[in-house]
Every structure is written in structure tokens, then in C-alpha cells.
């Protein structure tokens, strides 16, 4: 089989944005900004501990927060965070479906 002249093989890069619905991206950026407490562009155990404390959970210890960061093979910058969240959100329902489900559950609460 001969190869066509002049055609280069197409590259396929990893598209971290492909796993995230476009509407979710600004929310994920906001979440990253909230978690990155020291605003250095990376989420580390100290950021997580400070975030937990700001949410009213000051008892999260260093070991717990360090274990949370081991989900990533390297430093957690926004791209790594977006990839992680994209994988987690891949099988979730769209936002309108979730809103409708909660609205129905409120209407059907037992008396």
C-alpha cells in the first residue's frame, strides 16, 4: 500500500477541554481560584487546608490534605485541575436535568 505524497499524519493532542461542557468551564475556573488560596497558580496541601478552614472545617490535618493532592501525578495547575474535573464530570447529567430532578424531589416530599 502506498502513502499519498504530501500528506502528513495528523497530530492528535490531548484536549483537556473536550471532557468539560463549555458551560461548566467558568465554574471550574472559579472553583480553582477559590481553592488556590495563595494565588500562586497551583493547588497544594496548604491551599486545601486553608480552603477547608474557610469553609468551616479547620480540623482537616496536613496528612489528609496531602493525600488529596496525590490524585495528580504532578503539580496541580489549572490544566491538571481541569483534566481531573473533566474526568469526574464526564458521566454527570447536564445542569438543567439536575435542576429538574431537585425541583421534582421538592414537590414530592412526604408529609
PDB file of N, CA and C in Angstrom:
ATOM      1  N   UNK A   1       0.836  -1.157   0.000  1.00  0.00           N
ATOM      2  CA  UNK A   1       0.000   0.000   0.000  1.00  0.00           C
ATOM      3  C   UNK A   1       0.897   1.241   0.000  1.00  0.00           C
ATOM      4  N   UNK A   2       0.650   2.162  -0.880  1.00  0.00           N
ATOM      5  CA  UNK A   2       1.495   3.342  -0.973  1.00  0.00           C
ATOM      6  C   UNK A   2       0.870   4.507  -0.218  1.00  0.00           C
ATOM      7  N   UNK A   3       1.736   5.340   0.300  1.00  0.00           N
ATOM      8  CA  UNK A   3       1.269   6.516   1.026  1.00  0.00           C
ATOM      9  C   UNK A   3       1.090   7.661   0.043  1.00  0.00           C
ATOM     10  N   UNK A   4       0.058   8.458   0.255  1.00  0.00           N
ATOM     11  CA  UNK A   4      -0.168   9.615  -0.606  1.00  0.00           C
ATOM     12  C   UNK A   4       0.909  10.640  -0.345  1.00  0.00           C
ATOM     13  N   UNK A   5       1.459  11.200  -1.437  1.00  0.00           N
ATOM     14  CA  UNK A   5       2.521  12.195  -1.294  1.00  0.00           C
ATOM     15  C   UNK A   5       1.946  13.507  -0.781  1.00  0.00           C
ATOM     16  N   UNK A   6       2.721  14.157   0.055  1.00  0.00           N
ATOM     17  CA  UNK A   6       2.340  15.469   0.528  1.00  0.00           C
ATOM     18  C   UNK A   6       1.411  15.472   1.739  1.00  0.00           C
ATOM     19  N   UNK A   7       0.905  14.338   2.125  1.00  0.00           N
ATOM     20  CA  UNK A   7       0.025  14.305   3.296  1.00  0.00           C
ATOM     21  C   UNK A   7       0.837  13.936   4.524  1.00  0.00           C
ATOM     22  N   UNK A   8       0.693  14.763   5.528  1.00  0.00           N
ATOM     23  CA  UNK A   8       1.371  14.496   6.790  1.00  0.00           C
ATOM     24  C   UNK A   8       0.374  13.855   7.738  1.00  0.00           C
ATOM     25  N   UNK A   9       0.838  12.977   8.584  1.00  0.00           N
ATOM     26  CA  UNK A   9      -0.082  12.404   9.570  1.00  0.00           C
ATOM     27  C   UNK A   9      -0.586  13.497  10.497  1.00  0.00           C
ATOM     28  N   UNK A  10      -1.863  13.417  10.818  1.00  0.00           N
ATOM     29  CA  UNK A  10      -2.433  14.411  11.713  1.00  0.00           C
ATOM     30  C   UNK A  10      -2.064  14.101  13.146  1.00  0.00           C
ATOM     31  N   UNK A  11      -1.748  15.150  13.860  1.00  0.00           N
ATOM     32  CA  UNK A  11      -1.420  15.003  15.265  1.00  0.00           C
ATOM     33  C   UNK A  11      -2.706  15.006  16.066  1.00  0.00           C
ATOM     34  N   UNK A  12      -2.713  14.222  17.083  1.00  0.00           N
ATOM     35  CA  UNK A  12      -3.853  14.265  17.990  1.00  0.00           C
ATOM     36  C   UNK A  12      -3.328  14.575  19.374  1.00  0.00           C
ATOM     37  N   UNK A  13      -3.512  15.818  19.787  1.00  0.00           N
ATOM     38  CA  UNK A  13      -3.077  16.229  21.117  1.00  0.00           C
ATOM     39  C   UNK A  13      -4.148  15.905  22.136  1.00  0.00           C
ATOM     40  N   UNK A  14      -3.778  15.979  23.383  1.00  0.00           N
ATOM     41  CA  UNK A  14      -4.783  15.749  24.412  1.00  0.00           C
ATOM     42  C   UNK A  14      -5.576  17.034  24.560  1.00  0.00           C
ATOM     43  N   UNK A  15      -6.855  16.929  24.464  1.00  0.00           N
ATOM     44  CA  UNK A  15      -7.712  18.103  24.578  1.00  0.00           C
ATOM     45  C   UNK A  15      -8.422  18.035  25.919  1.00  0.00           C
ATOM     46  N   UNK A  16      -7.858  18.715  26.911  1.00  0.00           N
ATOM     47  CA  UNK A  16      -8.426  18.662  28.252  1.00  0.00           C
ATOM     48  C   UNK A  16      -9.806  19.290  28.297  1.00  0.00           C
ATOM     49  N   UNK A  17     -10.087  20.182  27.352  1.00  0.00           N
ATOM     50  CA  UNK A  17     -11.378  20.855  27.343  1.00  0.00           C
ATOM     51  C   UNK A  17     -12.469  19.977  26.759  1.00  0.00           C
ATOM     52  N   UNK A  18     -12.114  18.894  26.086  1.00  0.00           N
ATOM     53  CA  UNK A  18     -13.111  18.031  25.449  1.00  0.00           C
ATOM     54  C   UNK A  18     -13.976  17.322  26.486  1.00  0.00           C
ATOM     55  N   UNK A  19     -13.449  17.063  27.671  1.00  0.00           N
ATOM     56  CA  UNK A  19     -14.197  16.356  28.706  1.00  0.00           C
ATOM     57  C   UNK A  19     -15.093  17.262  29.533  1.00  0.00           C
ATOM     58  N   UNK A  20     -15.008  18.568  29.320  1.00  0.00           N
ATOM     59  CA  UNK A  20     -15.765  19.509  30.139  1.00  0.00           C
ATOM     60  C   UNK A  20     -16.759  20.250  29.257  1.00  0.00           C
ATOM     61  N   UNK A  21     -18.022  20.238  29.676  1.00  0.00           N
ATOM     62  CA  UNK A  21     -19.033  21.002  28.946  1.00  0.00           C
ATOM     63  C   UNK A  21     -18.651  22.478  28.999  1.00  0.00           C
ATOM     64  N   UNK A  22     -18.793  23.210  27.888  1.00  0.00           N
ATOM     65  CA  UNK A  22     -18.389  24.625  27.881  1.00  0.00           C
ATOM     66  C   UNK A  22     -19.023  25.444  29.002  1.00  0.00           C
ATOM     67  N   UNK A  23     -20.256  25.175  29.346  1.00  0.00           N
ATOM     68  CA  UNK A  23     -20.922  25.943  30.397  1.00  0.00           C
ATOM     69  C   UNK A  23     -20.278  25.705  31.765  1.00  0.00           C
ATOM     70  N   UNK A  24     -19.624  24.572  31.944  1.00  0.00           N
ATOM     71  CA  UNK A  24     -19.018  24.245  33.238  1.00  0.00           C
ATOM     72  C   UNK A  24     -17.656  24.902  33.418  1.00  0.00           C
ATOM     73  N   UNK A  25     -17.002  25.291  32.323  1.00  0.00           N
ATOM     74  CA  UNK A  25     -15.642  25.805  32.399  1.00  0.00           C
ATOM     75  C   UNK A  25     -15.503  27.035  33.287  1.00  0.00           C
ATOM     76  N   UNK A  26     -16.362  28.077  33.176  1.00  0.00           N
ATOM     77  CA  UNK A  26     -16.207  29.222  34.085  1.00  0.00           C
ATOM     78  C   UNK A  26     -16.376  28.828  35.554  1.00  0.00           C
ATOM     79  N   UNK A  27     -17.262  27.906  35.837  1.00  0.00           N
ATOM     80  CA  UNK A  27     -17.434  27.442  37.208  1.00  0.00           C
ATOM     81  C   UNK A  27     -16.209  26.718  37.710  1.00  0.00           C
ATOM     82  N   UNK A  28     -15.587  25.959  36.847  1.00  0.00           N
ATOM     83  CA  UNK A  28     -14.375  25.231  37.236  1.00  0.00           C
ATOM     84  C   UNK A  28     -13.235  26.220  37.465  1.00  0.00           C
ATOM     85  N   UNK A  29     -13.149  27.252  36.636  1.00  0.00           N
ATOM     86  CA  UNK A  29     -12.128  28.293  36.837  1.00  0.00           C
ATOM     87  C   UNK A  29     -12.349  28.979  38.189  1.00  0.00           C
ATOM     88  N   UNK A  30     -13.605  29.256  38.508  1.00  0.00           N
ATOM     89  CA  UNK A  30     -13.915  29.873  39.797  1.00  0.00           C
ATOM     90  C   UNK A  30     -13.561  28.970  40.961  1.00  0.00           C
ATOM     91  N   UNK A  31     -13.850  27.683  40.818  1.00  0.00           N
ATOM     92  CA  UNK A  31     -13.517  26.725  41.874  1.00  0.00           C
ATOM     93  C   UNK A  31     -12.007  26.660  42.072  1.00  0.00           C
ATOM     94  N   UNK A  32     -11.261  26.639  40.971  1.00  0.00           N
ATOM     95  CA  UNK A  32      -9.805  26.597  41.071  1.00  0.00           C
ATOM     96  C   UNK A  32      -9.288  27.843  41.796  1.00  0.00           C
ATOM     97  N   UNK A  33      -9.847  28.993  41.463  1.00  0.00           N
ATOM     98  CA  UNK A  33      -9.425  30.243  42.091  1.00  0.00           C
ATOM     99  C   UNK A  33      -9.702  30.232  43.592  1.00  0.00           C
ATOM    100  N   UNK A  34     -10.838  29.674  43.981  1.00  0.00           N
ATOM    101  CA  UNK A  34     -11.177  29.586  45.405  1.00  0.00           C
ATOM    102  C   UNK A  34     -10.230  28.626  46.131  1.00  0.00           C
ATOM    103  N   UNK A  35      -9.930  27.504  45.509  1.00  0.00           N
ATOM    104  CA  UNK A  35      -9.070  26.509  46.155  1.00  0.00           C
ATOM    105  C   UNK A  35      -7.624  26.989  46.229  1.00  0.00           C
ATOM    106  N   UNK A  36      -7.159  27.691  45.194  1.00  0.00           N
ATOM    107  CA  UNK A  36      -5.781  28.204  45.170  1.00  0.00           C
ATOM    108  C   UNK A  36      -5.685  29.422  46.085  1.00  0.00           C
ATOM    109  N   UNK A  37      -5.680  29.166  47.384  1.00  0.00           N
ATOM    110  CA  UNK A  37      -5.765  30.212  48.398  1.00  0.00           C
ATOM    111  C   UNK A  37      -4.608  31.220  48.338  1.00  0.00           C
ATOM    112  N   UNK A  38      -3.400  30.782  48.005  1.00  0.00           N
ATOM    113  CA  UNK A  38      -2.264  31.704  47.974  1.00  0.00           C
ATOM    114  C   UNK A  38      -2.042  32.322  46.595  1.00  0.00           C
ATOM    115  N   UNK A  39      -2.900  31.983  45.637  1.00  0.00           N
ATOM    116  CA  UNK A  39      -2.906  32.571  44.287  1.00  0.00           C
ATOM    117  C   UNK A  39      -1.573  32.426  43.550  1.00  0.00           C
ATOM    118  N   UNK A  40      -0.918  31.267  43.730  1.00  0.00           N
ATOM    119  CA  UNK A  40       0.339  31.046  43.015  1.00  0.00           C
ATOM    120  C   UNK A  40       0.145  30.253  41.725  1.00  0.00           C
ATOM    121  N   UNK A  41      -1.103  29.876  41.416  1.00  0.00           N
ATOM    122  CA  UNK A  41      -1.375  29.135  40.182  1.00  0.00           C
ATOM    123  C   UNK A  41      -1.334  27.627  40.352  1.00  0.00           C
ATOM    124  N   UNK A  42      -1.097  27.165  41.570  1.00  0.00           N
ATOM    125  CA  UNK A  42      -1.036  25.735  41.860  1.00  0.00           C
ATOM    126  C   UNK A  42      -1.834  25.439  43.128  1.00  0.00           C
ATOM    127  N   UNK A  43      -2.460  24.270  43.159  1.00  0.00           N
ATOM    128  CA  UNK A  43      -3.162  23.820  44.359  1.00  0.00           C
ATOM    129  C   UNK A  43      -2.253  22.831  45.077  1.00  0.00           C
ATOM    130  N   UNK A  44      -1.955  23.110  46.336  1.00  0.00           N
ATOM    131  CA  UNK A  44      -1.155  22.187  47.137  1.00  0.00           C
ATOM    132  C   UNK A  44      -1.879  21.913  48.452  1.00  0.00           C
ATOM    133  N   UNK A  45      -1.255  21.123  49.303  1.00  0.00           N
ATOM    134  CA  UNK A  45      -1.893  20.721  50.560  1.00  0.00           C
ATOM    135  C   UNK A  45      -2.216  21.920  51.446  1.00  0.00           C
ATOM    136  N   UNK A  46      -1.358  22.931  51.443  1.00  0.00           N
ATOM    137  CA  UNK A  46      -1.614  24.127  52.250  1.00  0.00           C
ATOM    138  C   UNK A  46      -2.857  24.859  51.744  1.00  0.00           C
ATOM    139  N   UNK A  47      -2.993  24.965  50.420  1.00  0.00           N
ATOM    140  CA  UNK A  47      -4.193  25.584  49.850  1.00  0.00           C
ATOM    141  C   UNK A  47      -5.447  24.833  50.282  1.00  0.00           C
ATOM    142  N   UNK A  48      -5.382  23.506  50.231  1.00  0.00           N
ATOM    143  CA  UNK A  48      -6.543  22.696  50.599  1.00  0.00           C
ATOM    144  C   UNK A  48      -6.895  22.875  52.073  1.00  0.00           C
ATOM    145  N   UNK A  49      -5.876  22.896  52.924  1.00  0.00           N
ATOM    146  CA  UNK A  49      -6.135  23.075  54.354  1.00  0.00           C
ATOM    147  C   UNK A  49      -6.767  24.441  54.618  1.00  0.00           C
ATOM    148  N   UNK A  50      -6.256  25.482  53.956  1.00  0.00           N
ATOM    149  CA  UNK A  50      -6.815  26.828  54.120  1.00  0.00           C
ATOM    150  C   UNK A  50      -8.236  26.905  53.572  1.00  0.00           C
ATOM    151  N   UNK A  51      -8.492  26.230  52.456  1.00  0.00           N
ATOM    152  CA  UNK A  51      -9.830  26.226  51.878  1.00  0.00           C
ATOM    153  C   UNK A  51     -10.812  25.548  52.823  1.00  0.00           C
ATOM    154  N   UNK A  52     -10.425  24.375  53.365  1.00  0.00           N
ATOM    155  CA  UNK A  52     -11.300  23.676  54.312  1.00  0.00           C
ATOM    156  C   UNK A  52     -11.603  24.563  55.515  1.00  0.00           C
ATOM    157  N   UNK A  53     -10.589  25.257  56.019  1.00  0.00           N
ATOM    158  CA  UNK A  53     -10.781  26.137  57.173  1.00  0.00           C
ATOM    159  C   UNK A  53     -11.754  27.271  56.833  1.00  0.00           C
ATOM    160  N   UNK A  54     -11.642  27.820  55.613  1.00  0.00           N
ATOM    161  CA  UNK A  54     -12.542  28.911  55.221  1.00  0.00           C
ATOM    162  C   UNK A  54     -13.977  28.430  55.061  1.00  0.00           C
ATOM    163  N   UNK A  55     -14.150  27.126  54.857  1.00  0.00           N
ATOM    164  CA  UNK A  55     -15.490  26.543  54.739  1.00  0.00           C
ATOM    165  C   UNK A  55     -16.028  26.055  56.084  1.00  0.00           C
ATOM    166  N   UNK A  56     -15.270  26.291  57.149  1.00  0.00           N
ATOM    167  CA  UNK A  56     -15.738  25.914  58.488  1.00  0.00           C
ATOM    168  C   UNK A  56     -15.265  24.550  58.944  1.00  0.00           C
ATOM    169  N   UNK A  57     -14.237  23.996  58.292  1.00  0.00           N
ATOM    170  CA  UNK A  57     -13.676  22.699  58.687  1.00  0.00           C
ATOM    171  C   UNK A  57     -12.195  22.865  59.031  1.00  0.00           C
ATOM    172  N   UNK A  58     -11.892  23.526  60.137  1.00  0.00           N
ATOM    173  CA  UNK A  58     -10.488  23.781  60.471  1.00  0.00           C
ATOM    174  C   UNK A  58      -9.732  22.556  60.971  1.00  0.00           C
ATOM    175  N   UNK A  59     -10.432  21.456  61.180  1.00  0.00           N
ATOM    176  CA  UNK A  59      -9.789  20.277  61.747  1.00  0.00           C
ATOM    177  C   UNK A  59      -9.171  19.337  60.711  1.00  0.00           C
ATOM    178  N   UNK A  60      -9.179  19.705  59.437  1.00  0.00           N
ATOM    179  CA  UNK A  60      -8.541  18.854  58.424  1.00  0.00           C
ATOM    180  C   UNK A  60      -7.035  18.936  58.617  1.00  0.00           C
ATOM    181  N   UNK A  61      -6.395  17.783  58.839  1.00  0.00           N
ATOM    182  CA  UNK A  61      -4.968  17.808  59.127  1.00  0.00           C
ATOM    183  C   UNK A  61      -4.126  17.795  57.848  1.00  0.00           C
ATOM    184  N   UNK A  62      -2.828  18.030  58.033  1.00  0.00           N
ATOM    185  CA  UNK A  62      -1.908  18.107  56.894  1.00  0.00           C
ATOM    186  C   UNK A  62      -1.873  16.810  56.100  1.00  0.00           C
ATOM    187  N   UNK A  63      -1.917  15.671  56.799  1.00  0.00           N
ATOM    188  CA  UNK A  63      -1.856  14.374  56.126  1.00  0.00           C
ATOM    189  C   UNK A  63      -3.060  14.189  55.199  1.00  0.00           C
ATOM    190  N   UNK A  64      -4.240  14.543  55.674  1.00  0.00           N
ATOM    191  CA  UNK A  64      -5.466  14.428  54.875  1.00  0.00           C
ATOM    192  C   UNK A  64      -5.365  15.279  53.612  1.00  0.00           C
ATOM    193  N   UNK A  65      -4.911  16.512  53.770  1.00  0.00           N
ATOM    194  CA  UNK A  65      -4.805  17.414  52.622  1.00  0.00           C
ATOM    195  C   UNK A  65      -3.710  16.963  51.656  1.00  0.00           C
ATOM    196  N   UNK A  66      -2.623  16.442  52.176  1.00  0.00           N
ATOM    197  CA  UNK A  66      -1.536  15.932  51.316  1.00  0.00           C
ATOM    198  C   UNK A  66      -2.028  14.740  50.499  1.00  0.00           C
ATOM    199  N   UNK A  67      -2.819  13.861  51.123  1.00  0.00           N
ATOM    200  CA  UNK A  67      -3.360  12.709  50.406  1.00  0.00           C
ATOM    201  C   UNK A  67      -4.273  13.140  49.264  1.00  0.00           C
ATOM    202  N   UNK A  68      -4.996  14.236  49.452  1.00  0.00           N
ATOM    203  CA  UNK A  68      -5.875  14.729  48.394  1.00  0.00           C
ATOM    204  C   UNK A  68      -5.078  15.142  47.159  1.00  0.00           C
ATOM    205  N   UNK A  69      -3.876  15.653  47.356  1.00  0.00           N
ATOM    206  CA  UNK A  69      -3.068  16.111  46.217  1.00  0.00           C
ATOM    207  C   UNK A  69      -2.421  14.961  45.458  1.00  0.00           C
ATOM    208  N   UNK A  70      -2.425  13.765  46.026  1.00  0.00           N
ATOM    209  CA  UNK A  70      -1.799  12.627  45.340  1.00  0.00           C
ATOM    210  C   UNK A  70      -2.643  12.105  44.183  1.00  0.00           C
ATOM    211  N   UNK A  71      -3.840  12.656  43.981  1.00  0.00           N
ATOM    212  CA  UNK A  71      -4.669  12.271  42.830  1.00  0.00           C
ATOM    213  C   UNK A  71      -4.022  12.720  41.527  1.00  0.00           C
ATOM    214  N   UNK A  72      -3.124  13.687  41.613  1.00  0.00           N
ATOM    215  CA  UNK A  72      -2.437  14.201  40.432  1.00  0.00           C
ATOM    216  C   UNK A  72      -0.998  13.697  40.427  1.00  0.00           C
ATOM    217  N   UNK A  73      -0.493  13.295  39.251  1.00  0.00           N
ATOM    218  CA  UNK A  73       0.888  12.797  39.196  1.00  0.00           C
ATOM    219  C   UNK A  73       1.940  13.893  39.353  1.00  0.00           C
ATOM    220  N   UNK A  74       1.524  15.150  39.274  1.00  0.00           N
ATOM    221  CA  UNK A  74       2.460  16.260  39.405  1.00  0.00           C
ATOM    222  C   UNK A  74       1.772  17.447  40.046  1.00  0.00           C
ATOM    223  N   UNK A  75       2.394  18.618  39.933  1.00  0.00           N
ATOM    224  CA  UNK A  75       1.773  19.814  40.499  1.00  0.00           C
ATOM    225  C   UNK A  75       0.389  20.059  39.891  1.00  0.00           C
ATOM    226  N   UNK A  76      -0.532  20.551  40.691  1.00  0.00           N
ATOM    227  CA  UNK A  76      -1.904  20.761  40.229  1.00  0.00           C
ATOM    228  C   UNK A  76      -2.062  22.221  39.802  1.00  0.00           C
ATOM    229  N   UNK A  77      -1.829  22.467  38.504  1.00  0.00           N
ATOM    230  CA  UNK A  77      -2.119  23.777  37.951  1.00  0.00           C
ATOM    231  C   UNK A  77      -3.533  23.735  37.378  1.00  0.00           C
ATOM    232  N   UNK A  78      -3.982  24.808  36.723  1.00  0.00           N
ATOM    233  CA  UNK A  78      -5.355  24.821  36.232  1.00  0.00           C
ATOM    234  C   UNK A  78      -5.603  23.732  35.198  1.00  0.00           C
ATOM    235  N   UNK A  79      -4.645  23.460  34.326  1.00  0.00           N
ATOM    236  CA  UNK A  79      -4.828  22.422  33.307  1.00  0.00           C
ATOM    237  C   UNK A  79      -5.012  21.054  33.945  1.00  0.00           C
ATOM    238  N   UNK A  80      -4.191  20.735  34.950  1.00  0.00           N
ATOM    239  CA  UNK A  80      -4.333  19.460  35.653  1.00  0.00           C
ATOM    240  C   UNK A  80      -5.671  19.395  36.377  1.00  0.00           C
ATOM    241  N   UNK A  81      -6.076  20.507  36.998  1.00  0.00           N
ATOM    242  CA  UNK A  81      -7.352  20.573  37.702  1.00  0.00           C
ATOM    243  C   UNK A  81      -8.513  20.390  36.724  1.00  0.00           C
ATOM    244  N   UNK A  82      -8.424  21.046  35.566  1.00  0.00           N
ATOM    245  CA  UNK A  82      -9.463  20.943  34.549  1.00  0.00           C
ATOM    246  C   UNK A  82      -9.572  19.514  34.029  1.00  0.00           C
ATOM    247  N   UNK A  83      -8.443  18.865  33.814  1.00  0.00           N
ATOM    248  CA  UNK A  83      -8.442  17.470  33.368  1.00  0.00           C
ATOM    249  C   UNK A  83      -9.104  16.579  34.404  1.00  0.00           C
ATOM    250  N   UNK A  84      -8.714  16.749  35.667  1.00  0.00           N
ATOM    251  CA  UNK A  84      -9.281  15.965  36.759  1.00  0.00           C
ATOM    252  C   UNK A  84     -10.785  16.174  36.850  1.00  0.00           C
ATOM    253  N   UNK A  85     -11.219  17.425  36.825  1.00  0.00           N
ATOM    254  CA  UNK A  85     -12.648  17.722  36.929  1.00  0.00           C
ATOM    255  C   UNK A  85     -13.403  17.217  35.700  1.00  0.00           C
ATOM    256  N   UNK A  86     -12.788  17.322  34.537  1.00  0.00           N
ATOM    257  CA  UNK A  86     -13.420  16.810  33.325  1.00  0.00           C
ATOM    258  C   UNK A  86     -13.676  15.319  33.407  1.00  0.00           C
ATOM    259  N   UNK A  87     -12.714  14.593  33.959  1.00  0.00           N
ATOM    260  CA  UNK A  87     -12.885  13.146  34.131  1.00  0.00           C
ATOM    261  C   UNK A  87     -13.995  12.858  35.136  1.00  0.00           C
ATOM    262  N   UNK A  88     -14.059  13.644  36.200  1.00  0.00           N
ATOM    263  CA  UNK A  88     -15.083  13.433  37.231  1.00  0.00           C
ATOM    264  C   UNK A  88     -16.475  13.816  36.739  1.00  0.00           C
ATOM    265  N   UNK A  89     -16.567  14.851  35.901  1.00  0.00           N
ATOM    266  CA  UNK A  89     -17.858  15.346  35.437  1.00  0.00           C
ATOM    267  C   UNK A  89     -18.354  14.651  34.172  1.00  0.00           C
ATOM    268  N   UNK A  90     -17.521  13.813  33.584  1.00  0.00           N
ATOM    269  CA  UNK A  90     -17.837  13.196  32.297  1.00  0.00           C
ATOM    270  C   UNK A  90     -19.163  12.443  32.309  1.00  0.00           C
ATOM    271  N   UNK A  91     -19.474  11.755  33.363  1.00  0.00           N
ATOM    272  CA  UNK A  91     -20.685  10.944  33.404  1.00  0.00           C
ATOM    273  C   UNK A  91     -21.816  11.592  34.195  1.00  0.00           C
ATOM    274  N   UNK A  92     -21.745  12.888  34.427  1.00  0.00           N
ATOM    275  CA  UNK A  92     -22.816  13.547  35.161  1.00  0.00           C
ATOM    276  C   UNK A  92     -23.856  14.099  34.196  1.00  0.00           C
ATOM    277  N   UNK A  93     -25.022  14.360  34.720  1.00  0.00           N
ATOM    278  CA  UNK A  93     -26.108  14.909  33.912  1.00  0.00           C
ATOM    279  C   UNK A  93     -25.890  16.402  33.679  1.00  0.00           C
ATOM    280  N   UNK A  94     -26.459  16.933  32.581  1.00  0.00           N
ATOM    281  CA  UNK A  94     -26.385  18.377  32.358  1.00  0.00           C
ATOM    282  C   UNK A  94     -27.089  19.132  33.492  1.00  0.00           C
ATOM    283  N   UNK A  95     -26.736  20.381  33.655  1.00  0.00           N
ATOM    284  CA  UNK A  95     -27.242  21.176  34.775  1.00  0.00           C
ATOM    285  C   UNK A  95     -28.765  21.258  34.806  1.00  0.00           C
ATOM    286  N   UNK A  96     -29.411  21.409  33.644  1.00  0.00           N
ATOM    287  CA  UNK A  96     -30.873  21.526  33.633  1.00  0.00           C
ATOM    288  C   UNK A  96     -31.551  20.240  34.110  1.00  0.00           C
ATOM    289  N   UNK A  97     -30.958  19.098  33.818  1.00  0.00           N
ATOM    290  CA  UNK A  97     -31.510  17.820  34.272  1.00  0.00           C
ATOM    291  C   UNK A  97     -31.415  17.731  35.795  1.00  0.00           C
ATOM    292  N   UNK A  98     -30.292  18.168  36.349  1.00  0.00           N
ATOM    293  CA  UNK A  98     -30.127  18.148  37.802  1.00  0.00           C
ATOM    294  C   UNK A  98     -31.113  19.098  38.480  1.00  0.00           C
ATOM    295  N   UNK A  99     -31.284  20.292  37.904  1.00  0.00           N
ATOM    296  CA  UNK A  99     -32.252  21.243  38.468  1.00  0.00           C
ATOM    297  C   UNK A  99     -33.655  20.651  38.461  1.00  0.00           C
ATOM    298  N   UNK A 100     -34.043  20.035  37.349  1.00  0.00           N
ATOM    299  CA  UNK A 100     -35.375  19.437  37.254  1.00  0.00           C
ATOM    300  C   UNK A 100     -35.549  18.300  38.257  1.00  0.00           C
ATOM    301  N   UNK A 101     -34.503  17.497  38.443  1.00  0.00           N
ATOM    302  CA  UNK A 101     -34.591  16.388  39.385  1.00  0.00           C
ATOM    303  C   UNK A 101     -34.803  16.899  40.812  1.00  0.00           C
ATOM    304  N   UNK A 102     -34.056  17.960  41.188  1.00  0.00           N
ATOM    305  CA  UNK A 102     -34.217  18.512  42.525  1.00  0.00           C
ATOM    306  C   UNK A 102     -35.572  19.195  42.679  1.00  0.00           C
ATOM    307  N   UNK A 103     -36.038  19.853  41.627  1.00  0.00           N
ATOM    308  CA  UNK A 103     -37.345  20.510  41.691  1.00  0.00           C
ATOM    309  C   UNK A 103     -38.445  19.466  41.907  1.00  0.00           C
ATOM    310  N   UNK A 104     -38.344  18.337  41.223  1.00  0.00           N
ATOM    311  CA  UNK A 104     -39.329  17.257  41.400  1.00  0.00           C
ATOM    312  C   UNK A 104     -39.256  16.680  42.800  1.00  0.00           C
ATOM    313  N   UNK A 105     -38.059  16.528  43.348  1.00  0.00           N
ATOM    314  CA  UNK A 105     -37.931  15.936  44.683  1.00  0.00           C
ATOM    315  C   UNK A 105     -38.509  16.860  45.746  1.00  0.00           C
ATOM    316  N   UNK A 106     -38.452  18.148  45.534  1.00  0.00           N
ATOM    317  CA  UNK A 106     -39.036  19.095  46.495  1.00  0.00           C
ATOM    318  C   UNK A 106     -40.548  19.006  46.457  1.00  0.00           C
ATOM    319  N   UNK A 107     -41.098  18.829  45.259  1.00  0.00           N
ATOM    320  CA  UNK A 107     -42.560  18.747  45.114  1.00  0.00           C
ATOM    321  C   UNK A 107     -43.124  17.448  45.653  1.00  0.00           C
ATOM    322  N   UNK A 108     -42.300  16.402  45.722  1.00  0.00           N
ATOM    323  CA  UNK A 108     -42.795  15.076  46.110  1.00  0.00           C
ATOM    324  C   UNK A 108     -42.326  14.716  47.522  1.00  0.00           C
ATOM    325  N   UNK A 109     -42.073  15.658  48.353  1.00  0.00           N
ATOM    326  CA  UNK A 109     -41.619  15.336  49.716  1.00  0.00           C
ATOM    327  C   UNK A 109     -42.775  14.766  50.521  1.00  0.00           C
ATOM    328  N   UNK A 110     -42.512  13.735  51.322  1.00  0.00           N
ATOM    329  CA  UNK A 110     -43.586  13.123  52.119  1.00  0.00           C
ATOM    330  C   UNK A 110     -44.065  14.095  53.197  1.00  0.00           C
ATOM    331  N   UNK A 111     -45.356  13.985  53.510  1.00  0.00           N
ATOM    332  CA  UNK A 111     -45.965  14.881  54.505  1.00  0.00           C
ATOM    333  C   UNK A 111     -45.755  14.385  55.905  1.00  0.00           C
TER     334      UNK A 111
END
